[in-house]
């Protein structure tokens, strides 16, 4: 499927352009802000060739694409008006504070990731080159180092641009405010300790190069000033007076108040993190290393990423990346363990590709395509990440430049704790691979055809044809195709992963939809609704996600039979055009292959 076709399908299935408030992208995900996420067809999007998964978190509808996300983003921009107009209004009162905060941070930082990645990679390569004899005073080093350092040195200007897009301020006025914070004579005054005042008001000079919070707060203030100017200034002179007043108000205000307050807050955050880190770097490393990829799955890591950038600006070191970086290699290791253990060729190919991609810092294919799909590999990767995080925490490993952690960025960690960082990567990868190989993946559970969906038996009992059920509604197939089971005990479990769509309080019937959109109805007994819940214990509720084998209903088989009710249980596929094939076993146990569905 071409990028254009994929873009069209994504737009169509998220509810169209009118349902989109905003769209940004990071290294692997399209991050939509939707008016109504409930109308998006998640199942259809996840089936698209080129989409790895869909995650809804932090107030965002995240479509995980992988390495080609920028191409898909570009295609969406070309065929739609998304992001070309002013952001659609959204009722902030209906949004959770955490969702708003995560959306704010990710919207500001994700667009500049390519610049941070590029600068960080150059920084790492220069460190290697110097160790191999490159003169740090040579022209080649100076030029390449300028490319690497300028990204972080001029970070306020980059953040000014992305913040302006988020807050609705003029992009170029915001860039000017960012540039004012980096003006050479004022930086020199700070360096020399020269006192500066603004019409007699003393200015608290601070170093704003590489800073994060001051410019974000300043641009937010700019957006408010600009809106007031546009509202109250006459249109005849608005184009002249608005930029004049914005700059003459915002720049001095930033130097006099916003900058110092934001700098103090930035220092407080950095000191607070350093204090917690110093209490027990090992415990800090274990916790962050273990939970980091969980935070990545839900997009919540954006609440921590700015702290790392802030620490890099304050101290020149980012210990957060030192502790969480090996978790990328743990995910790669788990996927590699699946590759070694799997027998199905397609699974092996996917697992190996995902493992290699994760080694280069892009973990989503490994997480969504392999590890989360089989669950245990993901859990083992978390354990391995925690162990590795403890190692780097104890050694004080830290990144000396920004960017994601992969094999190409290893040189960025040269310095204190570098040997421990290398050891942690090795431990993370191989421990996750070994645990997954021996305990995390069973090739017997492989589905032999990726175009098929397998439903296992939700009951122990005797299988009968649907036509033999003494109820015309079921036997004629009016409700759907399938078979029936005469249960030998009183436990009904989920036949596949999915979501509960119907859960009658009487307990006699459960409806669910699989992750691939197949609709299933399981009706325990005939006319058992008349028992009004007697002898039934429902363990799930509507909207609940369930995994294959989870208990759905417990029922007292003997007492239902004593009440003279037929206990035969139809298992139906209610999608009208779904093509299925049925098991030929006379008796089944829970977990036996029961129904095969053609996708």
Coordinates of C-alpha atoms in Angstrom, one line a residue:
X1 CA 0.0 0.0 0.0
X2 CA 1.4 3.4 -1.0
X3 CA 1.8 6.2 1.6
X4 CA -1.0 8.1 -0.1
X5 CA -3.4 5.2 0.1
X6 CA -2.5 4.5 3.7
X7 CA -3.0 8.2 4.6
X8 CA -6.5 8.1 3.0
X9 CA -7.5 5.0 4.9
X10 CA -6.3 6.4 8.2
X11 CA -8.2 9.7 7.7
X12 CA -11.3 7.9 6.7
X13 CA -11.2 5.5 9.7
X14 CA -10.5 8.2 12.3
X15 CA -13.7 9.8 11.4
X16 CA -12.5 12.2 8.7
X17 CA -10.8 15.5 8.7
X18 CA -13.6 17.1 10.7
X19 CA -12.9 14.8 13.7
X20 CA -9.2 16.0 13.9
X21 CA -8.2 18.8 16.2
X22 CA -4.5 18.5 15.6
X23 CA -1.8 16.1 14.4
X24 CA 1.9 15.8 15.1
X25 CA 4.3 12.9 14.8
X26 CA 7.3 11.6 16.7
X27 CA 9.8 9.0 15.6
X28 CA 7.3 6.2 15.1
X29 CA 3.7 7.5 15.8
X30 CA 1.1 9.7 14.3
X31 CA -0.3 11.6 17.3
X32 CA -3.9 12.7 16.6
X33 CA -5.9 14.9 18.9
X34 CA -9.5 13.9 18.0
X35 CA -12.8 15.6 18.8
X36 CA -14.4 12.2 19.4
X37 CA -12.1 9.1 19.6
X38 CA -15.1 6.8 20.0
X39 CA -16.1 7.2 16.3
X40 CA -12.6 6.1 15.1
X41 CA -12.5 2.5 13.7
X42 CA -9.5 1.2 15.6
X43 CA -9.9 -2.4 14.5
X44 CA -9.9 -1.3 10.8
X45 CA -6.9 1.0 11.3
X46 CA -4.9 -1.8 13.0
X47 CA -5.5 -4.1 10.0
X48 CA -4.0 -1.6 7.5
X49 CA -0.8 -2.6 5.9
X50 CA 1.8 -0.2 7.3
X51 CA 0.1 0.2 10.7
X52 CA 1.7 -1.5 13.7
X53 CA -0.8 -0.7 16.4
X54 CA -3.1 2.0 17.8
X55 CA -2.7 3.4 21.3
X56 CA -5.0 5.8 23.0
X57 CA -3.3 7.6 25.9
X58 CA -2.5 11.1 27.2
X59 CA -5.6 12.5 25.4
X60 CA -4.1 11.4 22.0
X61 CA -5.1 8.8 19.4
X62 CA -1.7 7.4 18.5
X63 CA -1.3 5.4 15.3
X64 CA 2.0 3.5 15.5
X65 CA 3.6 3.4 12.0
X66 CA 7.3 2.8 12.6
X67 CA 10.2 4.1 10.6
X68 CA 8.1 5.5 7.8
X69 CA 5.9 7.7 10.0
X70 CA 7.3 10.9 8.5
X71 CA 6.3 9.7 5.0
X72 CA 2.8 8.9 6.1
X73 CA 2.5 12.3 7.9
X74 CA 3.6 14.1 4.8
X75 CA 1.0 12.2 2.7
X76 CA -1.7 13.1 5.2
X77 CA -0.6 16.8 5.0
X78 CA -0.7 16.7 1.1
X79 CA -4.1 15.1 0.7
X80 CA -5.9 16.9 3.6
X81 CA -6.3 20.2 5.3
X82 CA -5.3 18.8 8.7
X83 CA -2.8 21.2 10.4
X84 CA -3.2 23.8 7.7
X85 CA -5.9 25.7 9.5
X86 CA -6.2 27.1 13.0
X87 CA -6.7 24.3 15.6
X88 CA -10.3 23.3 16.2
X89 CA -11.6 24.4 19.5
X90 CA -11.8 21.7 22.2
X91 CA -13.6 21.8 25.6
X92 CA -10.7 21.7 28.1
X93 CA -13.1 21.1 30.9
X94 CA -13.8 17.6 29.5
X95 CA -10.2 16.7 29.3
X96 CA -8.2 15.2 32.2
X97 CA -5.4 17.3 33.5
X98 CA -2.9 14.5 32.9
X99 CA -4.1 14.1 29.3
X100 CA -3.8 17.9 28.7
X101 CA -0.3 17.9 30.2
X102 CA 1.0 15.0 28.1
X103 CA -0.6 16.4 25.0
X104 CA 1.1 19.7 25.6
X105 CA 4.5 18.3 26.2
X106 CA 4.4 15.8 23.3
X107 CA 3.1 18.5 20.9
X108 CA 6.0 20.8 21.8
X109 CA 8.8 18.3 21.8
X110 CA 8.0 15.7 19.2
X111 CA 8.4 17.9 16.1
X112 CA 12.0 18.7 17.1
X113 CA 13.0 15.1 17.7
X114 CA 14.7 14.7 14.3
X115 CA 17.0 17.7 15.1
X116 CA 17.8 16.3 18.5
X117 CA 18.5 12.8 17.1
X118 CA 20.7 14.2 14.4
X119 CA 22.7 16.4 16.8
X120 CA 23.0 13.5 19.3
X121 CA 24.3 11.1 16.6
X122 CA 26.9 13.6 15.4
X123 CA 28.0 14.2 19.0
X124 CA 28.5 10.4 19.5
X125 CA 30.5 10.0 16.2
X126 CA 32.7 13.0 17.1
X127 CA 33.5 11.4 20.5
X128 CA 34.6 8.2 18.7
X129 CA 36.6 10.2 16.1
X130 CA 38.5 12.1 18.8
X131 CA 39.4 8.8 20.5
X132 CA 40.8 7.6 17.2
X133 CA 42.9 10.7 16.7
X134 CA 40.7 13.5 15.2
X135 CA 42.1 16.8 16.4
X136 CA 39.5 18.6 18.5
X137 CA 40.8 22.0 17.3
X138 CA 40.6 21.1 13.6
X139 CA 38.2 22.8 11.2
X140 CA 36.4 19.5 10.5
X141 CA 35.7 19.0 14.2
X142 CA 34.6 22.6 14.7
X143 CA 32.1 22.5 11.8
X144 CA 30.6 19.1 12.8
X145 CA 30.5 20.1 16.4
X146 CA 28.7 23.3 15.5
X147 CA 26.0 21.1 13.8
X148 CA 25.7 19.0 16.9
X149 CA 25.8 21.8 19.5
X150 CA 23.6 24.3 17.7
X151 CA 20.6 22.0 18.1
X152 CA 20.8 22.2 21.8
X153 CA 22.4 25.7 22.1
X154 CA 19.5 27.2 20.1
X155 CA 16.9 24.9 21.6
X156 CA 14.8 28.0 22.8
X157 CA 14.3 29.0 19.2
X158 CA 13.1 25.6 18.2
X159 CA 10.8 25.3 21.2
X160 CA 9.5 28.8 20.5
X161 CA 8.3 27.6 17.1
X162 CA 6.6 24.5 18.3
X163 CA 5.2 26.2 21.3
X164 CA 3.7 28.9 19.1
X165 CA 2.0 26.3 17.0
X166 CA 0.6 24.7 20.1
X167 CA -0.6 27.9 21.8
X168 CA -1.7 29.7 18.6
X169 CA 0.9 32.5 18.6
X170 CA 2.6 34.0 15.6
X171 CA 5.4 31.6 14.7
X172 CA 7.9 34.3 13.7
X173 CA 7.2 36.6 16.7
X174 CA 7.8 33.6 18.9
X175 CA 11.1 32.8 17.1
X176 CA 12.2 36.4 17.7
X177 CA 11.4 36.1 21.4
X178 CA 13.5 33.0 21.5
X179 CA 16.3 34.8 19.7
X180 CA 16.2 37.7 22.1
X181 CA 17.0 35.2 25.0
X182 CA 20.1 34.2 23.1
X183 CA 21.3 37.7 22.1
X184 CA 25.1 37.7 22.3
X185 CA 25.6 41.0 24.3
X186 CA 23.1 39.8 27.0
X187 CA 24.7 36.4 27.2
X188 CA 28.1 38.1 27.6
X189 CA 26.7 40.3 30.3
X190 CA 25.6 37.2 32.2
X191 CA 29.0 35.6 31.7
X192 CA 30.9 38.7 32.9
X193 CA 28.5 39.3 35.8
X194 CA 27.6 42.8 34.5
X195 CA 24.6 44.4 36.1
X196 CA 21.7 45.2 33.7
X197 CA 18.5 47.2 34.3
X198 CA 15.4 48.0 32.3
X199 CA 14.6 51.7 32.9
X200 CA 15.9 51.4 36.4
X201 CA 14.3 48.0 37.1
X202 CA 17.2 45.5 37.8
X203 CA 17.3 42.5 35.4
X204 CA 18.1 39.1 36.9
X205 CA 20.3 37.7 34.1
X206 CA 20.3 33.9 33.6
X207 CA 21.8 31.6 31.0
X208 CA 19.0 30.9 28.5
X209 CA 21.0 28.9 26.0
X210 CA 19.8 25.3 26.0
X211 CA 17.0 26.2 28.4
X212 CA 13.5 24.6 28.1
X213 CA 10.9 26.2 30.4
X214 CA 11.6 29.9 30.0
X215 CA 10.8 30.1 26.3
X216 CA 7.7 27.9 26.7
X217 CA 6.2 30.2 29.3
X218 CA 7.2 33.2 27.3
X219 CA 5.5 32.0 24.2
X220 CA 2.4 31.2 26.2
X221 CA 2.4 34.8 27.4
X222 CA 3.0 36.0 23.9
X223 CA -0.1 34.1 22.7
X224 CA -2.3 35.9 25.3
X225 CA -0.8 39.3 24.5
X226 CA -1.3 38.7 20.7
X227 CA -4.9 37.7 21.2
X228 CA -5.7 40.8 23.2
X229 CA -4.0 43.0 20.6
X230 CA -6.0 41.4 17.8
X231 CA -9.2 41.8 19.7
X232 CA -8.9 45.5 20.7
X233 CA -6.7 47.2 18.1
X234 CA -8.4 48.6 15.1
X235 CA -7.9 46.6 11.9
X236 CA -6.4 49.6 10.1
X237 CA -3.3 49.6 12.4
X238 CA -3.5 46.1 13.8
X239 CA -0.8 44.7 11.5
X240 CA 1.6 47.4 12.6
X241 CA 0.8 47.8 16.3
X242 CA 0.3 44.1 17.2
X243 CA 3.9 42.9 16.5
X244 CA 5.3 46.1 18.0
X245 CA 3.3 45.7 21.2
X246 CA 3.9 41.9 21.4
X247 CA 7.7 42.3 21.3
X248 CA 7.9 45.4 23.4
X249 CA 5.8 43.7 26.1
X250 CA 6.9 40.1 26.0
X251 CA 10.7 40.4 25.6
X252 CA 11.2 42.7 28.6
X253 CA 8.6 40.7 30.6
X254 CA 10.5 37.6 29.9
X255 CA 13.8 39.1 31.1
X256 CA 12.3 40.8 34.1
X257 CA 9.9 38.1 35.4
X258 CA 9.0 35.1 33.2
X259 CA 12.6 34.0 32.6
X260 CA 13.9 34.2 36.2
X261 CA 10.8 32.5 37.6
X262 CA 11.0 29.7 34.9
X263 CA 14.7 29.4 35.5
X264 CA 14.1 29.0 39.3
X265 CA 11.4 26.4 38.6
X266 CA 13.8 24.6 36.1
X267 CA 16.5 24.6 38.7
X268 CA 14.1 23.3 41.4
X269 CA 13.0 20.4 39.1
X270 CA 16.6 19.5 38.4
X271 CA 17.6 19.7 42.0
X272 CA 14.6 17.7 43.1
X273 CA 15.4 14.9 40.6
X274 CA 19.1 15.0 41.6
X275 CA 18.1 14.7 45.3
X276 CA 15.9 11.6 44.6
X277 CA 18.5 10.2 42.4
X278 CA 21.2 10.6 45.1
X279 CA 19.1 8.8 47.7
X280 CA 19.4 5.6 45.8
X281 CA 20.6 5.6 42.2
X282 CA 20.2 1.8 42.1
X283 CA 16.5 1.8 43.2
X284 CA 15.9 4.8 40.9
X285 CA 17.5 2.9 38.0
X286 CA 15.6 -0.4 38.7
X287 CA 12.2 1.4 38.8
X288 CA 12.7 3.6 35.7
X289 CA 14.4 0.8 33.7
X290 CA 11.5 -1.5 34.5
X291 CA 8.5 0.8 33.8
X292 CA 10.0 3.0 31.0
X293 CA 8.6 0.9 28.1
X294 CA 5.2 0.7 29.9
X295 CA 5.2 4.5 29.9
X296 CA 6.2 4.5 26.2
X297 CA 3.3 2.2 25.4
X298 CA 0.8 4.7 26.9
X299 CA 2.7 7.8 25.8
X300 CA 3.3 8.9 29.4
X301 CA 7.1 9.0 29.1
X302 CA 6.6 12.6 27.8
X303 CA 6.1 13.6 31.4
X304 CA 9.7 12.6 32.2
X305 CA 11.5 13.4 28.9
X306 CA 11.6 17.2 29.6
X307 CA 13.3 16.5 32.9
X308 CA 16.1 14.8 31.1
X309 CA 16.5 17.7 28.7
X310 CA 16.4 20.1 31.6
X311 CA 19.2 18.1 33.4
X312 CA 21.2 18.1 30.3
X313 CA 21.0 21.9 30.1
X314 CA 21.8 22.3 33.8
X315 CA 24.5 19.7 34.4
X316 CA 25.6 18.6 30.9
X317 CA 24.5 15.0 31.8
X318 CA 21.2 13.2 31.5
X319 CA 21.2 10.2 33.9
X320 CA 17.6 9.4 33.0
X321 CA 18.6 8.2 29.6
X322 CA 21.4 6.3 31.2
X323 CA 18.9 4.3 33.3
X324 CA 16.2 3.8 30.7
X325 CA 18.3 3.4 27.6
X326 CA 19.1 -0.3 28.1
X327 CA 15.3 -1.1 28.2
X328 CA 15.3 -0.6 24.4
X329 CA 17.8 -3.4 24.1
X330 CA 15.7 -5.5 26.5
X331 CA 12.7 -5.2 24.1
X332 CA 15.1 -6.1 21.3
X333 CA 16.3 -9.2 23.2
X334 CA 12.8 -10.5 23.9
X335 CA 11.9 -10.2 20.2
X336 CA 15.1 -12.0 19.4
X337 CA 14.1 -14.7 21.8
X338 CA 10.9 -15.2 19.9
X339 CA 12.9 -15.3 16.7
X340 CA 15.0 -18.1 18.0
X341 CA 12.1 -20.0 19.5
X342 CA 9.4 -19.6 16.7
X343 CA 8.9 -22.2 14.0
X344 CA 6.6 -20.2 11.8
X345 CA 8.7 -18.5 9.1
X346 CA 6.6 -15.3 9.0
X347 CA 6.8 -14.9 12.8
X348 CA 10.6 -15.5 12.7
X349 CA 11.0 -12.8 10.0
X350 CA 8.8 -10.3 11.9
X351 CA 10.6 -11.0 15.2
X352 CA 14.1 -10.6 13.7
X353 CA 13.2 -7.4 11.9
X354 CA 11.6 -6.0 15.1
X355 CA 14.6 -6.9 17.2
X356 CA 17.1 -5.2 14.8
X357 CA 14.9 -2.1 14.6
X358 CA 14.7 -1.9 18.4
X359 CA 18.5 -2.1 18.6
X360 CA 18.5 1.1 16.5
X361 CA 16.2 2.8 19.2
X362 CA 12.8 2.2 17.5
X363 CA 11.1 -0.2 19.9
X364 CA 7.4 0.0 18.7
X365 CA 7.6 -2.9 16.1
X366 CA 9.1 -5.1 18.8
X367 CA 6.6 -4.0 21.5
X368 CA 3.4 -4.1 19.5
X369 CA 4.3 -6.6 16.8
X370 CA 5.8 -9.2 19.0
X371 CA 6.3 -8.7 22.7
X372 CA 2.9 -7.4 23.7
X373 CA 1.2 -9.8 21.3
X374 CA 2.6 -12.8 23.2
X375 CA 2.6 -10.9 26.6
X376 CA 5.4 -12.9 28.4
X377 CA 8.2 -11.6 26.2
X378 CA 7.1 -8.0 27.1
X379 CA 7.1 -8.9 30.8
X380 CA 10.5 -10.4 30.6
X381 CA 11.8 -7.4 28.8
X382 CA 10.6 -5.2 31.7
X383 CA 12.4 -7.4 34.2
X384 CA 15.6 -7.2 32.1
X385 CA 15.2 -3.4 31.8
X386 CA 14.9 -3.1 35.5
X387 CA 18.1 -5.1 36.2
X388 CA 20.0 -3.1 33.6
X389 CA 18.7 0.2 35.0
X390 CA 20.0 -0.8 38.4
X391 CA 23.4 -1.4 36.9
X392 CA 23.6 2.0 35.2
X393 CA 22.1 3.7 38.2
X394 CA 24.8 2.4 40.5
X395 CA 27.5 3.4 38.1
X396 CA 26.1 6.9 37.4
X397 CA 25.9 6.4 33.6
X398 CA 24.5 9.4 31.7
X399 CA 24.0 10.7 28.2
X400 CA 26.0 13.7 27.2
X401 CA 23.7 14.7 24.3
X402 CA 20.0 14.4 23.5
X403 CA 18.2 11.8 21.5
X404 CA 16.8 8.2 21.7
X405 CA 19.1 5.4 22.8
X406 CA 20.2 2.9 20.2
X407 CA 23.4 1.2 19.1
X408 CA 24.5 4.3 17.1
X409 CA 24.1 6.6 20.1
X410 CA 26.2 4.5 22.5
X411 CA 29.2 6.9 22.2
X412 CA 27.0 9.6 23.7
X413 CA 27.4 7.8 27.0
X414 CA 31.2 7.9 27.1
X415 CA 32.5 9.1 30.4
X416 CA 31.4 8.2 33.9
X417 CA 29.7 4.8 34.0
X418 CA 30.3 4.0 30.3
X419 CA 31.6 0.5 30.9
X420 CA 28.6 -0.2 33.1
X421 CA 26.3 1.1 30.4
X422 CA 27.8 -1.3 27.9
X423 CA 27.4 -4.1 30.4
X424 CA 23.8 -3.1 31.1
X425 CA 23.0 -3.3 27.4
X426 CA 24.5 -6.8 27.1
X427 CA 22.6 -7.9 30.2
X428 CA 19.3 -6.4 29.0
X429 CA 19.5 -8.0 25.6
X430 CA 20.7 -11.4 26.5
X431 CA 18.7 -11.9 29.7
X432 CA 15.5 -10.9 28.0
X433 CA 16.3 -13.2 25.0
X434 CA 17.1 -16.2 27.3
X435 CA 14.0 -15.7 29.5
X436 CA 11.8 -15.4 26.5
X437 CA 13.4 -18.4 24.7
X438 CA 12.9 -20.8 27.7
X439 CA 9.7 -19.4 29.3
X440 CA 8.1 -16.7 27.2
X441 CA 7.1 -18.2 23.9
X442 CA 5.6 -21.5 23.0
X443 CA 5.7 -22.3 19.2
X444 CA 2.8 -24.8 19.7
X445 CA 0.5 -21.8 20.0
X446 CA 1.5 -20.4 16.6
X447 CA -1.4 -19.8 14.2
X448 CA -0.4 -21.4 10.9
X449 CA -2.2 -18.8 8.8
X450 CA -2.1 -15.1 9.4
X451 CA -5.3 -14.8 7.4
X452 CA -7.1 -16.9 10.0
X453 CA -8.4 -16.2 13.5
X454 CA -8.7 -19.1 15.9
X455 CA -11.4 -19.4 18.5
X456 CA -10.7 -22.0 21.2
X457 CA -13.4 -23.8 23.1
X458 CA -14.8 -21.7 26.0
X459 CA -16.3 -24.8 27.7
X460 CA -15.5 -28.4 28.5
X461 CA -18.1 -30.7 27.0
X462 CA -19.7 -32.5 24.1
X463 CA -20.0 -30.8 20.7
X464 CA -23.2 -30.9 18.7
X465 CA -24.3 -29.4 15.4
X466 CA -26.2 -26.1 15.6
X467 CA -29.1 -27.7 13.7
X468 CA -29.5 -30.2 16.6
X469 CA -30.2 -27.4 19.1
X470 CA -33.9 -27.6 20.0
X471 CA -34.6 -23.9 19.4
X472 CA -35.4 -22.6 15.9
X473 CA -33.7 -19.2 16.6
X474 CA -30.4 -21.0 17.0
X475 CA -30.8 -24.1 14.8
X476 CA -31.9 -22.1 11.7
X477 CA -28.8 -19.8 11.9
X478 CA -30.9 -16.7 12.3
X479 CA -28.5 -15.3 14.9
X480 CA -25.4 -16.5 13.3
X481 CA -23.3 -19.5 12.3
X482 CA -21.4 -21.8 14.7
X483 CA -22.0 -24.9 16.8
X484 CA -23.1 -25.8 20.3
X485 CA -21.6 -27.4 23.3
X486 CA -23.3 -29.4 26.1
X487 CA -21.1 -28.3 29.0
X488 CA -19.7 -30.9 31.4
X489 CA -19.0 -28.3 34.2
X490 CA -19.9 -24.7 35.0
X491 CA -17.2 -22.5 33.6
X492 CA -17.3 -20.3 30.5
X493 CA -14.1 -18.6 29.4
X494 CA -13.1 -16.2 26.7
X495 CA -12.3 -18.1 23.4
X496 CA -10.1 -15.4 22.1
X497 CA -8.7 -11.9 23.0
X498 CA -11.2 -9.2 22.7
X499 CA -13.7 -6.9 24.4
X500 CA -17.0 -7.6 26.1
X501 CA -19.9 -6.0 24.2
X502 CA -22.8 -7.7 26.0
X503 CA -23.0 -9.0 29.5
X504 CA -26.5 -9.7 30.6
X505 CA -26.9 -9.3 34.4
X506 CA -28.8 -12.6 34.3
X507 CA -25.5 -14.2 33.3
X508 CA -27.1 -16.5 30.6
X509 CA -25.4 -14.8 27.6
X510 CA -22.2 -13.1 26.8
X511 CA -21.3 -11.2 23.6
X512 CA -17.8 -10.1 22.7
X513 CA -15.8 -8.7 19.8
X514 CA -12.4 -10.0 19.0
X515 CA -9.5 -7.6 18.3
X516 CA -10.0 -8.4 14.6
X517 CA -13.7 -7.4 14.7
X518 CA -15.3 -10.8 14.9
X519 CA -18.5 -10.8 16.9
X520 CA -19.2 -13.8 19.1
X521 CA -22.4 -14.7 21.1
X522 CA -22.3 -17.4 23.8
X523 CA -25.7 -18.4 25.1
X524 CA -25.6 -20.7 28.2
X525 CA -28.7 -22.9 28.0
X526 CA -32.1 -22.4 26.5
X527 CA -34.7 -20.1 28.1
X528 CA -32.3 -19.7 31.1
X529 CA -33.0 -16.0 31.1
X530 CA -36.1 -17.0 33.1
X531 CA -33.8 -17.9 36.0
X532 CA -33.1 -14.2 36.3
X533 CA -29.5 -14.7 37.3
X534 CA -30.1 -17.5 39.7
X535 CA -27.1 -20.0 39.6
X536 CA -25.1 -17.6 37.4
X537 CA -22.0 -15.5 38.5
X538 CA -20.9 -13.0 35.9
X539 CA -17.2 -12.1 36.1
X540 CA -17.0 -9.4 33.4
X541 CA -18.7 -6.2 32.4
X542 CA -19.4 -4.4 29.2
X543 CA -16.3 -2.6 27.8
X544 CA -13.9 -4.9 29.6
X545 CA -10.9 -6.2 27.7
X546 CA -10.4 -9.9 28.1
X547 CA -7.7 -12.3 27.1
X548 CA -8.1 -15.9 25.8
X549 CA -8.9 -18.2 28.8
X550 CA -10.2 -15.4 31.1
X551 CA -13.2 -16.6 33.1
X552 CA -16.4 -14.9 31.9
X553 CA -19.2 -16.7 33.8
X554 CA -19.4 -19.3 36.5
X555 CA -22.7 -21.3 36.6
X556 CA -24.2 -24.1 38.6
X557 CA -24.7 -26.7 35.9
X558 CA -26.4 -29.3 38.2
X559 CA -28.9 -26.9 39.7
X560 CA -29.8 -25.5 36.3
X561 CA -30.5 -29.0 35.1
X562 CA -32.6 -29.7 38.3
X563 CA -34.7 -26.7 37.3
X564 CA -35.5 -28.6 34.1
X565 CA -33.6 -26.2 31.7
X566 CA -31.7 -27.5 28.7
X567 CA -28.0 -26.6 29.3
X568 CA -26.9 -26.7 25.6
X569 CA -24.8 -23.7 24.8
X570 CA -24.7 -22.3 21.3
X571 CA -21.4 -20.6 20.3
X572 CA -22.2 -18.2 17.4
X573 CA -20.3 -16.0 15.0
X574 CA -22.8 -13.2 14.4
X575 CA -21.0 -11.3 11.6
X576 CA -23.3 -12.1 8.7
X577 CA -20.7 -12.5 6.0
X578 CA -17.9 -14.2 8.1
X579 CA -16.5 -17.4 6.6
X580 CA -15.8 -20.0 9.2
X581 CA -14.9 -23.7 9.6
X582 CA -15.8 -25.8 12.6
X583 CA -14.0 -28.4 14.7
X584 CA -15.0 -32.0 14.0
X585 CA -14.2 -33.2 17.6
X586 CA -17.0 -34.9 19.4
X587 CA -15.7 -33.7 22.8
X588 CA -13.6 -30.6 23.6
X589 CA -11.7 -29.2 26.5
X590 CA -11.2 -25.5 27.3
X591 CA -8.5 -24.3 25.0
X592 CA -9.1 -26.8 22.2
X593 CA -9.3 -25.4 18.7
X594 CA -13.0 -24.9 18.0
X595 CA -13.8 -22.4 15.2
X596 CA -11.5 -21.0 12.5
X597 CA -12.5 -17.7 11.0
X598 CA -11.3 -16.4 7.6
X599 CA -10.2 -12.8 7.9

